[in-house]
N, C-alpha and C. Protein backbone atom coordinates (compact mmCIF):
# COMPACT_ATOMS: atom_id res chain seq x y z
N MET A 1 0.84 -1.18 0.00
CA MET A 1 0.00 0.00 0.00
C MET A 1 0.89 1.24 0.00
N GLU A 2 0.66 2.12 -0.91
CA GLU A 2 1.44 3.35 -1.01
C GLU A 2 0.62 4.52 -0.50
N ILE A 3 1.23 5.28 0.39
CA ILE A 3 0.58 6.49 0.89
C ILE A 3 0.96 7.62 -0.04
N LYS A 4 -0.02 8.27 -0.61
CA LYS A 4 0.24 9.39 -1.52
C LYS A 4 0.74 10.59 -0.73
N ARG A 5 1.74 11.21 -1.24
CA ARG A 5 2.29 12.41 -0.62
C ARG A 5 2.26 13.54 -1.64
N ASP A 6 1.08 13.78 -2.18
CA ASP A 6 0.92 14.74 -3.26
C ASP A 6 1.36 16.15 -2.89
N TYR A 7 1.07 16.56 -1.67
CA TYR A 7 1.45 17.91 -1.23
C TYR A 7 2.96 18.10 -1.33
N TYR A 8 3.72 17.16 -0.78
CA TYR A 8 5.17 17.26 -0.76
C TYR A 8 5.75 17.03 -2.16
N LEU A 9 5.17 16.12 -2.92
CA LEU A 9 5.62 15.88 -4.29
C LEU A 9 5.42 17.14 -5.12
N ASP A 10 4.28 17.78 -5.00
CA ASP A 10 4.02 19.01 -5.75
C ASP A 10 5.02 20.11 -5.39
N LYS A 11 5.37 20.21 -4.11
CA LYS A 11 6.36 21.21 -3.71
C LYS A 11 7.72 20.91 -4.34
N LEU A 12 8.12 19.65 -4.36
CA LEU A 12 9.38 19.28 -4.98
C LEU A 12 9.37 19.57 -6.48
N ILE A 13 8.27 19.26 -7.12
CA ILE A 13 8.16 19.47 -8.56
C ILE A 13 8.23 20.96 -8.89
N ARG A 14 7.53 21.77 -8.13
CA ARG A 14 7.52 23.22 -8.38
C ARG A 14 8.91 23.83 -8.22
N GLU A 15 9.68 23.33 -7.27
CA GLU A 15 10.96 23.94 -6.93
C GLU A 15 12.17 23.21 -7.50
N LYS A 16 11.96 22.18 -8.32
CA LYS A 16 13.08 21.33 -8.73
C LYS A 16 14.11 22.05 -9.59
N SER A 17 13.74 23.09 -10.28
CA SER A 17 14.68 23.75 -11.19
C SER A 17 15.14 25.12 -10.70
N ASN A 18 15.01 25.39 -9.42
CA ASN A 18 15.37 26.72 -8.93
C ASN A 18 16.85 26.85 -8.56
N GLY A 19 17.62 25.78 -8.70
CA GLY A 19 19.05 25.84 -8.45
C GLY A 19 19.46 25.63 -7.00
N PHE A 20 18.51 25.43 -6.12
CA PHE A 20 18.83 25.22 -4.72
C PHE A 20 18.77 23.73 -4.37
N ILE A 21 19.57 23.35 -3.38
CA ILE A 21 19.54 22.00 -2.85
C ILE A 21 18.28 21.85 -2.00
N LYS A 22 17.61 20.73 -2.13
CA LYS A 22 16.40 20.47 -1.35
C LYS A 22 16.77 19.63 -0.13
N ILE A 23 16.27 20.01 1.01
CA ILE A 23 16.48 19.26 2.24
C ILE A 23 15.12 18.85 2.76
N ILE A 24 14.94 17.55 2.93
CA ILE A 24 13.68 17.01 3.43
C ILE A 24 13.90 16.62 4.89
N ILE A 25 13.15 17.23 5.79
CA ILE A 25 13.31 16.92 7.21
C ILE A 25 12.01 16.34 7.75
N GLY A 26 12.13 15.61 8.82
CA GLY A 26 10.97 15.02 9.46
C GLY A 26 11.40 13.97 10.47
N ILE A 27 10.46 13.48 11.22
CA ILE A 27 10.77 12.46 12.22
C ILE A 27 11.14 11.15 11.53
N ARG A 28 11.78 10.28 12.28
CA ARG A 28 12.17 8.97 11.75
C ARG A 28 10.95 8.22 11.23
N ARG A 29 11.17 7.51 10.12
CA ARG A 29 10.18 6.61 9.53
C ARG A 29 8.91 7.33 9.08
N SER A 30 9.06 8.59 8.68
CA SER A 30 7.89 9.35 8.22
C SER A 30 7.74 9.32 6.70
N GLY A 31 8.70 8.71 6.00
CA GLY A 31 8.57 8.57 4.55
C GLY A 31 9.43 9.51 3.74
N LYS A 32 10.43 10.13 4.35
CA LYS A 32 11.29 11.06 3.63
C LYS A 32 12.04 10.36 2.50
N SER A 33 12.69 9.27 2.81
CA SER A 33 13.46 8.53 1.80
C SER A 33 12.53 7.95 0.75
N TYR A 34 11.39 7.46 1.15
CA TYR A 34 10.44 6.90 0.19
C TYR A 34 9.95 7.97 -0.77
N LEU A 35 9.71 9.16 -0.25
CA LEU A 35 9.28 10.27 -1.09
C LEU A 35 10.31 10.56 -2.18
N LEU A 36 11.58 10.61 -1.80
CA LEU A 36 12.62 10.93 -2.78
C LEU A 36 13.00 9.74 -3.65
N ASN A 37 13.23 8.59 -3.03
CA ASN A 37 13.76 7.43 -3.76
C ASN A 37 12.73 6.70 -4.59
N ASN A 38 11.47 6.87 -4.31
CA ASN A 38 10.44 6.16 -5.07
C ASN A 38 9.50 7.12 -5.80
N ILE A 39 8.82 7.96 -5.04
CA ILE A 39 7.79 8.80 -5.63
C ILE A 39 8.40 9.87 -6.55
N PHE A 40 9.35 10.64 -6.06
CA PHE A 40 9.95 11.70 -6.87
C PHE A 40 10.80 11.09 -8.00
N TYR A 41 11.51 10.00 -7.71
CA TYR A 41 12.30 9.31 -8.72
C TYR A 41 11.40 8.87 -9.88
N ASN A 42 10.28 8.25 -9.57
CA ASN A 42 9.34 7.81 -10.61
C ASN A 42 8.79 9.00 -11.39
N HIS A 43 8.53 10.11 -10.71
CA HIS A 43 8.07 11.32 -11.40
C HIS A 43 9.12 11.79 -12.41
N LEU A 44 10.39 11.79 -12.00
CA LEU A 44 11.45 12.23 -12.91
C LEU A 44 11.54 11.33 -14.13
N ILE A 45 11.47 10.02 -13.92
CA ILE A 45 11.53 9.07 -15.03
C ILE A 45 10.35 9.29 -15.98
N GLN A 46 9.15 9.45 -15.42
CA GLN A 46 7.96 9.66 -16.25
C GLN A 46 7.99 11.01 -16.97
N SER A 47 8.77 11.95 -16.43
CA SER A 47 8.90 13.27 -17.06
C SER A 47 9.94 13.28 -18.17
N GLY A 48 10.60 12.14 -18.38
CA GLY A 48 11.57 12.04 -19.46
C GLY A 48 13.01 12.22 -19.05
N VAL A 49 13.29 12.30 -17.76
CA VAL A 49 14.68 12.42 -17.30
C VAL A 49 15.34 11.05 -17.48
N ASP A 50 16.55 11.07 -18.07
CA ASP A 50 17.30 9.83 -18.25
C ASP A 50 17.70 9.27 -16.89
N GLU A 51 17.52 7.98 -16.73
CA GLU A 51 17.83 7.33 -15.45
C GLU A 51 19.29 7.54 -15.06
N ASN A 52 20.19 7.61 -16.06
CA ASN A 52 21.61 7.85 -15.78
C ASN A 52 21.88 9.29 -15.34
N GLY A 53 20.91 10.17 -15.49
CA GLY A 53 21.06 11.55 -15.08
C GLY A 53 20.57 11.82 -13.67
N ILE A 54 20.11 10.79 -12.98
CA ILE A 54 19.62 10.94 -11.61
C ILE A 54 20.70 10.40 -10.68
N PHE A 55 21.21 11.25 -9.83
CA PHE A 55 22.32 10.90 -8.95
C PHE A 55 21.81 10.89 -7.51
N THR A 56 22.00 9.79 -6.83
CA THR A 56 21.56 9.70 -5.44
C THR A 56 22.75 9.36 -4.54
N ILE A 57 22.70 9.88 -3.33
CA ILE A 57 23.74 9.61 -2.34
C ILE A 57 23.04 9.21 -1.04
N ASN A 58 23.45 8.08 -0.50
CA ASN A 58 22.95 7.67 0.80
C ASN A 58 24.00 8.08 1.83
N LEU A 59 23.79 9.20 2.49
CA LEU A 59 24.78 9.72 3.43
C LEU A 59 24.94 8.82 4.65
N PHE A 60 23.92 8.08 5.01
CA PHE A 60 24.03 7.18 6.15
C PHE A 60 25.08 6.11 5.86
N ASP A 61 25.03 5.52 4.66
CA ASP A 61 26.02 4.52 4.29
C ASP A 61 27.40 5.14 4.20
N PHE A 62 27.48 6.37 3.70
CA PHE A 62 28.77 7.06 3.61
C PHE A 62 29.36 7.26 5.00
N LEU A 63 28.56 7.66 5.96
CA LEU A 63 29.06 7.87 7.31
C LEU A 63 29.51 6.57 7.95
N LEU A 64 28.80 5.49 7.67
CA LEU A 64 29.20 4.20 8.22
C LEU A 64 30.52 3.72 7.65
N ASP A 65 30.81 4.11 6.41
CA ASP A 65 32.00 3.65 5.72
C ASP A 65 33.15 4.66 5.81
N LYS A 66 33.02 5.69 6.61
CA LYS A 66 34.03 6.76 6.64
C LYS A 66 35.37 6.26 7.14
N ASP A 67 35.41 5.22 7.97
CA ASP A 67 36.67 4.72 8.49
C ASP A 67 37.53 4.09 7.38
N SER A 68 36.88 3.64 6.31
CA SER A 68 37.62 3.01 5.22
C SER A 68 38.13 4.05 4.22
N LEU A 69 37.77 5.32 4.39
CA LEU A 69 38.23 6.36 3.49
C LEU A 69 39.50 6.99 4.00
N ASP A 70 40.37 7.37 3.11
CA ASP A 70 41.60 8.06 3.50
C ASP A 70 41.34 9.56 3.40
N LEU A 71 40.92 10.17 4.51
CA LEU A 71 40.55 11.58 4.52
C LEU A 71 41.70 12.48 4.98
N TYR A 72 42.86 11.93 5.27
CA TYR A 72 43.96 12.74 5.80
C TYR A 72 45.00 12.97 4.74
């Protein structure tokens, strides 16, 4: 079952080309990642954006793997 998040999706769509980074905040397990990784991603694909042109970063995984990076 998918919960529609039309209000937030519409806000992302309206502001997607303004040149600013979007930050989605909210309590844990409220659907922030689902909104971006599924709903907005599907919107971009349906709008004709090439799948190779969509870049995603999971910062949580990056932070977990920071010890394996040579940052010095």
